[in-house]
């Protein structure tokens, strides 16, 4: 008895119902060979990119097809009858394994698409502006980045070779900024207070002023919503102050008077 695939059996998008494995392979091979010569266009904004499948050395492995055929034709008579009834109600889709070499083409697209996120920043205008001092502190807006989703792009290519369909929108992921514009707005409000009055460090009659420009240079604006001082920058700043304060220890000098038998400084 010559066994064939049951009704509603598909290899990819190709109907192979009532075919023997050799016929099913031959039918899909013809369609696959045509698809493997195609150019796939992917849109990204106003740009478009092409994947040339003719240079991808696409190959297909039919092990899953033969495995399925063996599985459905094994077992007792009643098991086979049950399988036939199931396939009459539920279509079966076999996914063949496809290998292809598209890494170089995908990497080329990634180099043109990938863009690092740019954190929001604060800048300080040193030119005086007495009418509106707060305008001296400016916010540079953050910009989200983009990254090509290489795995998703590869899946789209395989989907075309298997089912003849794919999404023409280039799959990308958004790279969020670490430091948002909202965070910079909070920092700007805090720094504006120092425009009114600088921070003062006092010790032993000495006073050191930390003005807005200096404080901006010391802040770590990448640690989240809280305003924190950058440890390394703050250490360097305090070390400069320390050099002004530090004095070498002077040993006390004593003089002994043998006549009075007293010690005087």
Backbone as CSV, one residue per row, in Angstrom:
resi,resn,N_x,N_y,N_z,CA_x,CA_y,CA_z,C_x,C_y,C_z
1,UNK,0.843,-1.191,0.000,0.000,0.000,0.000,0.888,1.255,0.000
2,UNK,0.590,2.193,-0.877,1.394,3.407,-1.004,0.809,4.498,-0.110
3,UNK,1.539,4.828,0.942,1.054,5.846,1.871,1.292,7.246,1.300
4,UNK,0.351,8.133,1.628,0.447,9.527,1.197,0.157,10.433,2.383
5,UNK,0.435,11.699,2.202,0.110,12.654,3.251,-1.398,12.806,3.370
6,UNK,-1.874,12.992,4.587,-3.304,13.128,4.826,-3.811,14.475,4.307
7,UNK,-5.129,14.619,4.182,-5.702,15.908,3.738,-5.326,17.042,4.687
8,UNK,-5.327,18.246,4.156,-5.020,19.461,4.911,-3.629,19.433,5.524
9,UNK,-2.683,18.842,4.796,-1.290,18.850,5.225,-0.517,19.839,4.351
10,UNK,0.245,20.709,5.029,0.968,21.751,4.310,2.446,21.702,4.672
11,UNK,3.270,21.951,3.666,4.705,22.139,3.868,4.955,23.627,3.661
12,UNK,5.118,24.366,4.756,5.106,25.820,4.639,3.720,26.249,4.232
13,UNK,3.624,26.971,3.118,2.313,27.363,2.602,1.872,26.493,1.432
14,UNK,2.603,25.413,1.157,2.316,24.552,0.003,1.475,23.356,0.442
15,UNK,0.352,23.169,-0.223,-0.544,22.045,0.078,0.040,20.757,-0.499
16,UNK,0.362,19.817,0.395,0.935,18.547,-0.062,0.004,17.367,0.244
17,UNK,-1.291,17.675,0.386,-2.272,16.623,0.655,-2.256,15.572,-0.462
18,UNK,-2.332,14.284,-0.073,-2.407,13.138,-1.000,-1.149,12.965,-1.862
19,UNK,-0.043,13.583,-1.441,1.219,13.393,-2.150,2.119,12.460,-1.351
20,UNK,2.974,11.738,-2.046,4.002,10.975,-1.362,5.161,11.926,-1.058
21,UNK,6.053,11.585,-0.126,7.132,12.499,0.263,7.948,13.021,-0.917
22,UNK,8.262,12.179,-1.871,9.071,12.617,-3.013,8.355,13.692,-3.807
23,UNK,7.047,13.538,-3.990,6.275,14.537,-4.721,6.183,15.851,-3.935
24,UNK,6.030,15.708,-2.622,5.937,16.901,-1.775,7.239,17.706,-1.832
25,UNK,8.369,17.005,-1.766,9.668,17.666,-1.833,9.848,18.362,-3.179
26,UNK,9.499,17.678,-4.245,9.648,18.250,-5.582,8.789,19.503,-5.746
27,UNK,7.561,19.460,-5.216,6.638,20.599,-5.343,7.169,21.815,-4.578
28,UNK,7.639,21.572,-3.355,8.130,22.689,-2.557,9.463,23.200,-3.098
29,UNK,10.290,22.310,-3.614,11.593,22.710,-4.161,11.449,23.756,-5.251
30,UNK,10.454,23.561,-6.114,10.274,24.509,-7.226,9.934,25.906,-6.704
31,UNK,9.048,25.946,-5.726,8.646,27.233,-5.164,9.794,27.854,-4.372
32,UNK,10.485,27.033,-3.599,11.603,27.517,-2.787,12.712,28.080,-3.666
33,UNK,13.011,27.407,-4.769,14.073,27.866,-5.673,13.750,29.246,-6.239
34,UNK,12.477,29.471,-6.535,12.066,30.779,-7.057,12.200,31.864,-5.997
35,UNK,11.772,31.554,-4.792,11.855,32.532,-3.704,13.309,32.844,-3.349
36,UNK,14.166,31.859,-3.432,15.566,32.032,-3.038,16.338,32.924,-4.009
37,UNK,15.701,33.373,-5.071,16.338,34.291,-6.026,15.835,35.723,-5.847
38,UNK,14.956,35.929,-4.880,14.275,37.211,-4.728,15.121,38.258,-4.009
39,UNK,14.728,39.503,-4.183,15.242,40.626,-3.408,14.141,41.064,-2.451
40,UNK,14.423,41.107,-1.176,13.433,41.535,-0.194,13.720,42.973,0.211
41,UNK,12.721,43.840,0.075,12.871,45.249,0.404,12.291,45.520,1.797
42,UNK,13.057,46.233,2.616,12.623,46.593,3.965,12.693,48.109,4.123
43,UNK,11.598,48.693,4.593,11.521,50.148,4.739,11.860,50.559,6.164
44,UNK,12.586,51.676,6.262,12.913,52.255,7.565,12.870,53.770,7.414
45,UNK,11.779,54.384,7.901,11.594,55.807,7.687,11.511,56.100,6.197
46,UNK,12.355,57.007,5.751,12.384,57.342,4.324,13.386,56.491,3.561
47,UNK,14.086,55.615,4.250,15.101,54.766,3.619,14.547,53.367,3.371
48,UNK,15.215,52.642,2.502,14.863,51.244,2.250,16.152,50.437,2.106
49,UNK,16.073,49.187,2.494,17.227,48.295,2.453,16.834,46.987,1.775
50,UNK,17.796,46.383,1.110,17.526,45.181,0.330,18.335,44.000,0.842
51,UNK,17.663,42.860,0.968,18.327,41.593,1.242,18.291,40.779,-0.045
52,UNK,19.460,40.475,-0.573,19.565,39.711,-1.820,19.673,38.223,-1.471
53,UNK,18.557,37.506,-1.642,18.546,36.085,-1.295,19.361,35.244,-2.268
54,UNK,19.573,35.742,-3.476,20.329,34.976,-4.471,21.772,34.752,-4.019
55,UNK,22.266,35.613,-3.135,23.644,35.476,-2.664,23.715,34.871,-1.255
56,UNK,22.583,34.387,-0.751,22.524,33.908,0.631,22.781,32.416,0.775
57,UNK,22.955,31.702,-0.353,23.202,30.250,-0.317,22.140,29.524,0.505
58,UNK,20.879,29.857,0.255,19.775,29.254,1.013,19.679,27.760,0.729
59,UNK,19.546,26.988,1.796,19.421,25.531,1.692,18.259,25.083,2.563
60,UNK,17.634,23.955,2.176,16.484,23.457,2.913,16.711,22.013,3.338
61,UNK,16.284,21.709,4.561,16.404,20.367,5.115,14.991,19.818,5.343
62,UNK,14.721,18.634,4.767,13.369,18.073,4.816,13.194,17.011,5.906
63,UNK,14.069,16.979,6.897,13.959,15.969,7.945,12.615,16.029,8.666
64,UNK,12.110,17.236,8.928,10.825,17.374,9.627,9.675,16.810,8.793
65,UNK,9.791,16.902,7.469,8.757,16.352,6.576,8.720,14.832,6.682
66,UNK,9.873,14.219,6.591,9.930,12.754,6.656,9.552,12.253,8.049
67,UNK,9.931,12.994,9.069,9.594,12.601,10.435,8.082,12.621,10.645
68,UNK,7.438,13.658,10.153,5.982,13.750,10.261,5.305,12.611,9.492
69,UNK,5.788,12.324,8.307,5.200,11.262,7.486,5.296,9.920,8.205
70,UNK,6.438,9.640,8.798,6.608,8.376,9.526,5.702,8.311,10.744
71,UNK,5.563,9.437,11.457,4.766,9.447,12.682,3.291,9.174,12.422
72,UNK,2.736,9.782,11.364,1.294,9.646,11.124,0.929,8.300,10.499
73,UNK,1.914,7.569,9.982,1.604,6.282,9.362,2.060,5.099,10.205
74,UNK,2.454,5.404,11.420,2.800,4.329,12.346,1.631,4.061,13.291
75,UNK,1.661,2.943,13.965,0.623,2.615,14.933,-0.391,1.632,14.372
76,UNK,-1.407,1.376,15.162,-2.443,0.412,14.774,-3.398,1.007,13.751
77,UNK,-4.269,0.161,13.263,-5.263,0.600,12.275,-6.121,1.709,12.853
78,UNK,-6.556,1.554,14.107,-7.426,2.548,14.723,-6.687,3.855,14.989
79,UNK,-5.428,3.759,15.294,-4.641,4.983,15.481,-4.511,5.767,14.179
80,UNK,-4.375,5.035,13.069,-4.281,5.693,11.763,-5.610,6.332,11.380
81,UNK,-6.699,5.617,11.663,-8.018,6.170,11.373,-8.249,7.437,12.190
82,UNK,-7.853,7.399,13.468,-8.009,8.562,14.333,-7.202,9.744,13.809
83,UNK,-5.994,9.476,13.319,-5.150,10.529,12.772,-5.795,11.150,11.530
84,UNK,-6.387,10.334,10.695,-7.047,10.838,9.489,-8.227,11.727,9.853
85,UNK,-8.986,11.323,10.879,-10.132,12.129,11.299,-9.685,13.474,11.867
86,UNK,-8.581,13.426,12.623,-8.051,14.671,13.199,-7.622,15.642,12.105
87,UNK,-6.942,15.135,11.077,-6.454,16.001,9.995,-7.580,16.548,9.135
88,UNK,-8.707,15.888,9.149,-9.862,16.412,8.407,-10.423,17.661,9.077
89,UNK,-10.185,17.810,10.360,-10.702,18.940,11.117,-9.642,20.007,11.396
90,UNK,-8.384,19.581,11.491,-7.307,20.511,11.851,-6.178,20.444,10.832
91,UNK,-5.924,21.533,10.121,-4.810,21.537,9.172,-3.477,21.330,9.889
92,UNK,-2.563,20.664,9.218,-1.228,20.423,9.759,-0.212,21.160,8.902
93,UNK,0.633,21.969,9.542,1.669,22.709,8.820,3.038,22.222,9.269
94,UNK,3.817,21.759,8.321,5.167,21.281,8.588,6.149,22.410,8.257
95,UNK,7.042,22.719,9.183,8.021,23.788,8.981,9.373,23.148,8.665
96,UNK,9.866,23.283,7.461,11.183,22.728,7.140,12.285,23.604,7.726
97,UNK,13.439,23.036,7.931,14.584,23.789,8.435,15.337,24.410,7.264
98,UNK,15.493,25.718,7.331,16.162,26.445,6.251,17.422,27.106,6.812
99,UNK,18.511,26.975,6.116,19.757,27.655,6.500,20.149,28.608,5.377
100,UNK,20.698,29.730,5.744,21.141,30.712,4.745,22.191,31.625,5.370
101,UNK,22.958,32.255,4.517,24.043,33.133,4.953,23.686,34.580,4.627
102,UNK,23.168,35.265,5.630,22.780,36.674,5.435,23.449,37.589,6.455
103,UNK,24.363,37.065,7.255,24.975,37.865,8.321,25.640,39.135,7.798
104,UNK,26.370,39.010,6.702,27.089,40.171,6.164,26.114,41.260,5.721
105,UNK,25.031,40.859,5.069,24.039,41.840,4.613,23.321,42.498,5.793
106,UNK,23.009,41.701,6.805,22.323,42.244,7.977,23.235,43.198,8.743
107,UNK,24.509,42.846,8.866,25.458,43.726,9.556,25.611,45.056,8.825
108,UNK,25.588,45.003,7.515,25.700,46.229,6.718,24.512,47.149,6.990
109,UNK,23.323,46.568,7.095,22.129,47.363,7.407,22.231,47.935,8.816
110,UNK,22.710,47.109,9.759,22.814,47.540,11.154,23.722,48.760,11.289
111,UNK,24.813,48.810,10.544,25.736,49.933,10.627,25.088,51.244,10.201
112,UNK,24.096,51.131,9.319,23.416,52.335,8.848,22.223,52.723,9.716
113,UNK,21.688,51.748,10.445,20.475,51.980,11.227,20.773,52.254,12.702
114,UNK,21.731,51.532,13.262,21.996,51.629,14.696,22.446,53.040,15.084
115,UNK,21.845,53.543,16.114,22.181,54.878,16.610,22.068,54.874,18.128
116,UNK,23.142,55.285,18.799,23.138,55.310,20.253,22.209,56.411,20.767
117,UNK,21.611,56.140,21.923,20.781,57.156,22.565,21.670,58.283,23.091
118,UNK,21.152,59.494,23.066,21.894,60.653,23.566,21.190,61.186,24.809
119,UNK,21.889,61.177,25.925,21.309,61.669,27.176,21.054,63.166,27.132
120,UNK,20.022,63.586,27.860,19.786,65.011,28.016,20.942,65.602,28.831
121,UNK,21.257,66.868,28.587,22.395,67.501,29.253,22.018,68.907,29.713
122,UNK,22.835,69.415,30.622,22.723,70.803,31.045,23.971,71.550,30.608
123,UNK,23.792,72.755,30.113,24.926,73.610,29.760,24.801,74.925,30.519
124,UNK,25.931,75.575,30.737,25.948,76.828,31.496,26.530,77.922,30.627
125,UNK,25.745,78.988,30.440,26.182,80.138,29.653,26.891,81.117,30.592
126,UNK,28.178,81.330,30.344,28.972,82.181,31.235,28.749,83.671,30.992
127,UNK,28.091,84.027,29.907,27.837,85.448,29.651,26.753,85.939,30.601
128,UNK,26.917,87.131,31.202,25.943,87.643,32.189,24.600,87.927,31.536
129,UNK,23.549,87.673,32.280,22.194,87.965,31.814,21.359,88.304,33.046
130,UNK,21.485,89.543,33.493,20.851,89.937,34.742,19.334,89.949,34.649
131,UNK,18.777,90.191,33.438,17.324,90.262,33.307,16.669,88.910,33.516
132,UNK,17.362,87.861,33.125,16.816,86.513,33.281,17.953,85.546,33.553
133,UNK,18.427,85.477,34.806,19.591,84.635,35.132,19.388,83.161,34.816
134,UNK,18.134,82.682,34.938,17.895,81.248,34.750,18.164,80.793,33.317
135,UNK,18.164,81.761,32.385,18.422,81.373,30.997,19.881,80.974,30.788
136,UNK,20.718,81.214,31.782,22.123,80.830,31.657,22.280,79.311,31.745
137,UNK,21.288,78.637,32.345,21.297,77.178,32.422,20.357,76.645,31.344
138,UNK,20.900,75.961,30.380,20.123,75.477,29.245,20.071,73.946,29.234
139,UNK,18.928,73.425,28.782,18.745,71.975,28.671,18.918,71.551,27.219
140,UNK,19.797,70.580,27.003,19.936,69.969,25.686,19.088,68.691,25.690
141,UNK,18.099,68.653,24.832,17.141,67.541,24.826,17.836,66.204,24.565
142,UNK,17.348,65.164,25.246,17.843,63.811,24.990,17.211,63.241,23.726
143,UNK,17.916,62.326,23.089,17.417,61.704,21.858,17.468,60.183,22.007
144,UNK,16.320,59.519,21.746,16.308,58.070,21.808,17.111,57.476,20.656
145,UNK,17.687,56.305,20.893,18.461,55.636,19.848,17.650,54.530,19.189
146,UNK,18.204,53.936,18.164,17.563,52.824,17.465,18.584,51.713,17.258
147,UNK,18.079,50.484,17.215,18.959,49.336,17.000,18.209,48.314,16.147
148,UNK,18.881,47.819,15.140,18.276,46.809,14.277,18.044,45.530,15.063
149,UNK,16.837,44.976,14.952,16.529,43.686,15.579,16.928,42.597,14.581
150,UNK,18.158,42.128,14.721,18.709,41.187,13.750,17.949,39.865,13.735
151,UNK,17.573,39.381,14.899,16.850,38.113,14.974,15.489,38.211,14.293
152,UNK,14.799,39.316,14.537,13.489,39.509,13.917,13.622,39.629,12.396
153,UNK,14.675,40.291,11.929,14.891,40.411,10.488,15.157,39.045,9.876
154,UNK,15.962,38.237,10.552,16.243,36.885,10.065,14.963,36.057,10.014
155,UNK,14.093,36.224,11.012,12.818,35.497,11.029,11.933,35.903,9.862
156,UNK,11.961,37.174,9.514,11.163,37.640,8.381,11.650,37.030,7.068
157,UNK,12.955,36.908,6.946,13.529,36.300,5.742,13.129,34.833,5.650
158,UNK,13.237,34.122,6.756,12.859,32.702,6.780,11.366,32.537,6.538
159,UNK,10.580,33.467,7.054,9.134,33.396,6.853,8.782,33.527,5.369
160,UNK,9.517,34.385,4.670,9.274,34.535,3.239,9.624,33.251,2.488
161,UNK,10.768,32.682,2.805,11.190,31.461,2.122,10.250,30.292,2.410
162,UNK,9.658,30.290,3.588,8.775,29.184,3.979,7.337,29.401,3.545
163,UNK,6.843,30.642,3.711,5.423,30.913,3.459,5.175,31.929,2.351
164,UNK,6.236,32.508,1.802,6.057,33.461,0.709,5.574,34.820,1.152
165,UNK,5.689,35.116,2.446,5.184,36.386,2.959,6.146,36.926,4.018
166,UNK,6.223,38.246,4.147,7.058,38.875,5.171,6.609,40.306,5.383
167,UNK,7.000,40.876,6.520,6.692,42.274,6.802,7.781,43.142,6.192
168,UNK,7.379,44.111,5.398,8.354,44.949,4.708,8.892,46.075,5.586
169,UNK,8.412,46.166,6.834,8.916,47.192,7.753,10.144,46.649,8.466
170,UNK,11.245,47.351,8.347,12.480,46.891,8.973,12.292,46.812,10.494
171,UNK,12.541,45.647,11.097,12.336,45.524,12.550,13.465,46.193,13.334
172,UNK,13.104,47.140,14.173,14.082,47.849,14.994,13.564,47.943,16.422
173,UNK,14.477,48.242,17.328,14.127,48.458,18.726,14.549,49.870,19.130
174,UNK,13.738,50.471,19.989,14.043,51.806,20.495,14.989,51.680,21.688
175,UNK,16.061,52.464,21.687,16.994,52.506,22.803,16.670,53.752,23.638
176,UNK,16.128,53.555,24.858,15.738,54.723,25.661,16.960,55.467,26.198
177,UNK,16.762,56.739,26.496,17.841,57.532,27.089,17.933,57.207,28.578
178,UNK,19.131,57.243,29.119,19.322,56.995,30.549,18.991,58.243,31.366
179,UNK,19.315,59.387,30.804,19.038,60.654,31.480,18.012,61.418,30.656
180,UNK,16.817,61.555,31.193,15.720,62.154,30.440,15.713,63.672,30.569
181,UNK,14.959,64.308,29.683,14.787,65.750,29.738,14.092,66.155,31.042
182,UNK,13.136,65.321,31.512,12.436,65.610,32.767,13.420,65.638,33.938
183,UNK,14.388,64.722,33.919,15.403,64.698,34.979,16.238,65.974,34.933
184,UNK,16.586,66.421,33.747,17.374,67.638,33.608,16.592,68.868,34.059
185,UNK,15.275,68.844,33.876,14.465,69.972,34.320,14.512,70.101,35.840
186,UNK,14.503,68.940,36.540,14.615,68.965,37.997,15.983,69.504,38.417
187,UNK,17.008,69.058,37.717,18.357,69.526,38.028,18.485,71.024,37.767
188,UNK,17.860,71.489,36.721,17.920,72.914,36.376,17.278,73.766,37.479
189,UNK,16.139,73.312,37.990,15.473,74.046,39.066,16.365,74.121,40.309
190,UNK,17.034,73.005,40.609,17.914,72.983,41.780,19.106,73.918,41.593
191,UNK,19.674,73.921,40.404,20.843,74.765,40.142,20.483,76.245,40.108
192,UNK,19.256,76.550,39.706,18.839,77.949,39.646,18.859,78.595,41.032
193,UNK,18.692,77.756,42.072,18.754,78.301,43.435,20.149,78.827,43.751
194,UNK,21.167,78.192,43.172,22.539,78.637,43.434,22.879,79.899,42.657
195,UNK,22.049,80.262,41.676,22.269,81.526,40.977,21.957,82.697,41.903
196,UNK,21.019,82.434,42.832,20.657,83.488,43.772,21.729,83.638,44.848
197,UNK,22.241,82.515,45.316,23.266,82.551,46.349,24.135,81.300,46.232
198,UNK,25.430,81.517,46.118,26.355,80.394,45.974,26.440,79.601,47.278
199,UNK,26.803,78.329,47.166,27.028,77.482,48.331,28.363,77.876,48.963
200,UNK,28.381,77.975,50.308,29.588,78.412,51.002,30.134,77.290,51.878
201,UNK,31.432,77.060,51.762,32.134,76.136,52.648,33.022,76.974,53.557
202,UNK,32.848,76.804,54.887,33.578,77.626,55.837,34.446,76.742,56.731
203,UNK,35.661,77.219,57.018,36.550,76.526,57.956,37.629,77.488,58.437
204,UNK,37.699,77.623,59.729,38.754,78.438,60.357,38.875,79.824,59.742
205,UNK,37.737,80.449,59.541,37.750,81.796,59.003,37.884,81.881,57.496
206,UNK,38.112,80.759,56.838,38.211,80.738,55.383,36.863,80.369,54.771
207,UNK,36.586,80.911,53.617,35.326,80.658,52.920,35.625,80.263,51.472
208,UNK,35.009,79.173,51.026,35.111,78.760,49.629,33.714,78.745,49.029
209,UNK,33.557,79.406,47.907,32.253,79.490,47.252,32.135,78.430,46.155
210,UNK,31.005,77.759,46.148,30.692,76.834,45.047,29.556,77.468,44.252
211,UNK,29.908,78.082,43.133,28.888,78.738,42.326,28.181,77.720,41.420
212,UNK,27.250,78.207,40.616,26.430,77.331,39.770,27.273,76.555,38.777
213,UNK,28.225,77.223,38.157,29.068,76.556,37.167,29.877,75.433,37.808
214,UNK,30.439,75.714,39.005,31.245,74.704,39.685,30.386,73.525,40.141
215,UNK,29.185,73.815,40.649,28.292,72.749,41.107,27.845,71.874,39.944
216,UNK,27.573,72.491,38.811,27.181,71.720,37.625,28.287,70.758,37.225
217,UNK,29.531,71.204,37.370,30.666,70.354,37.019,30.829,69.189,37.991
218,UNK,30.331,69.340,39.214,30.493,68.297,40.227,29.350,67.291,40.253
219,UNK,28.209,67.649,39.693,27.034,66.774,39.766,27.179,65.540,38.883
220,UNK,26.659,64.431,39.389,26.519,63.209,38.588,25.067,63.164,38.131
221,UNK,24.829,63.488,36.867,23.466,63.584,36.346,23.002,62.301,35.670
222,UNK,23.725,61.212,35.891,23.378,59.959,35.213,22.921,58.878,36.183
223,UNK,22.708,59.228,37.451,22.396,58.204,38.451,20.914,58.077,38.770
224,UNK,20.064,58.699,38.006,18.636,58.589,38.269,18.036,59.932,38.610
225,UNK,16.893,59.910,39.326,16.172,61.138,39.622,16.838,61.986,40.699
226,UNK,17.615,61.363,41.585,18.252,62.116,42.653,19.528,62.795,42.159
227,UNK,19.731,63.999,42.636,20.949,64.728,42.286,22.059,64.290,43.235
228,UNK,23.112,63.730,42.680,24.228,63.241,43.472,25.516,63.868,42.978
229,UNK,26.478,63.954,43.866,27.791,64.464,43.488,28.621,63.329,42.904
230,UNK,29.334,63.626,41.849,30.253,62.666,41.273,31.437,62.508,42.228
231,UNK,31.670,61.287,42.691,32.682,61.045,43.727,34.072,61.483,43.280
232,UNK,34.450,61.097,42.071,35.805,61.408,41.603,35.998,62.911,41.424
233,UNK,35.020,63.564,40.787,35.139,65.002,40.567,35.134,65.763,41.890
234,UNK,34.278,65.323,42.820,34.208,65.989,44.124,35.499,65.804,44.904
235,UNK,36.100,64.626,44.819,37.367,64.374,45.508,38.459,65.308,44.992
236,UNK,38.510,65.483,43.672,39.525,66.373,43.091,39.317,67.810,43.573
237,UNK,38.031,68.220,43.606,37.711,69.585,44.037,38.098,69.792,45.505
238,UNK,37.720,68.844,46.372,38.027,68.969,47.792,39.523,68.848,48.062
239,UNK,40.198,68.100,47.222,41.646,67.942,47.384,42.362,69.278,47.157
240,UNK,41.832,70.087,46.254,42.418,71.412,46.017,42.257,72.293,47.256
241,UNK,41.075,72.195,47.892,40.847,72.965,49.118,41.765,72.459,50.230
242,UNK,41.912,71.140,50.288,42.749,70.538,51.332,44.186,71.030,51.255
243,UNK,44.671,71.244,50.025,46.051,71.702,49.870,46.242,73.101,50.464
244,UNK,45.158,73.891,50.455,45.238,75.228,51.042,45.210,75.156,52.562
245,UNK,44.577,74.114,53.090,44.440,73.991,54.545,45.580,73.217,55.186
246,UNK,46.047,72.212,54.487,47.046,71.319,55.080,48.331,72.069,55.415
247,UNK,48.825,71.858,56.601,50.092,72.438,57.036,50.907,71.353,57.719
248,UNK,52.189,71.398,57.474,53.049,70.412,58.113,53.128,70.666,59.613
249,UNK,53.203,69.580,60.367,53.297,69.686,61.827,54.665,70.267,62.205
250,UNK,54.656,71.283,63.043,55.898,71.888,63.510,56.191,71.399,64.923
251,UNK,57.356,70.815,65.112,57.749,70.305,66.422,58.028,71.480,67.374
252,UNK,57.575,71.367,68.604,57.826,72.407,69.593,59.308,72.451,69.996
253,UNK,59.869,73.648,70.175,61.272,73.819,70.560,61.331,74.268,72.021
254,UNK,62.125,73.581,72.827,62.238,73.908,74.250,63.702,74.257,74.584
255,UNK,63.857,75.196,75.548,65.195,75.609,75.993,65.308,75.424,77.508
256,UNK,66.363,74.743,77.910,66.569,74.473,79.346,67.596,75.454,79.930
257,UNK,67.176,76.126,81.006,68.060,77.084,81.678,68.643,76.392,82.889
258,UNK,69.965,76.066,82.834,70.576,75.325,83.945,70.634,76.116,85.250
259,UNK,70.610,77.463,85.171,70.682,78.243,86.390,69.351,78.228,87.141
260,UNK,68.286,78.413,86.358,66.950,78.435,87.003,66.341,77.040,87.043
261,UNK,66.997,76.137,86.288,66.476,74.762,86.179,65.011,74.729,85.707
262,UNK,64.714,75.606,84.719,63.377,75.678,84.122,63.473,75.512,82.606
263,UNK,62.360,75.009,82.053,62.264,74.834,80.608,61.332,75.914,80.059
264,UNK,61.813,76.601,79.037,60.978,77.629,78.403,60.811,77.292,76.910
265,UNK,59.650,77.673,76.366,59.358,77.371,74.961,60.010,78.443,74.086
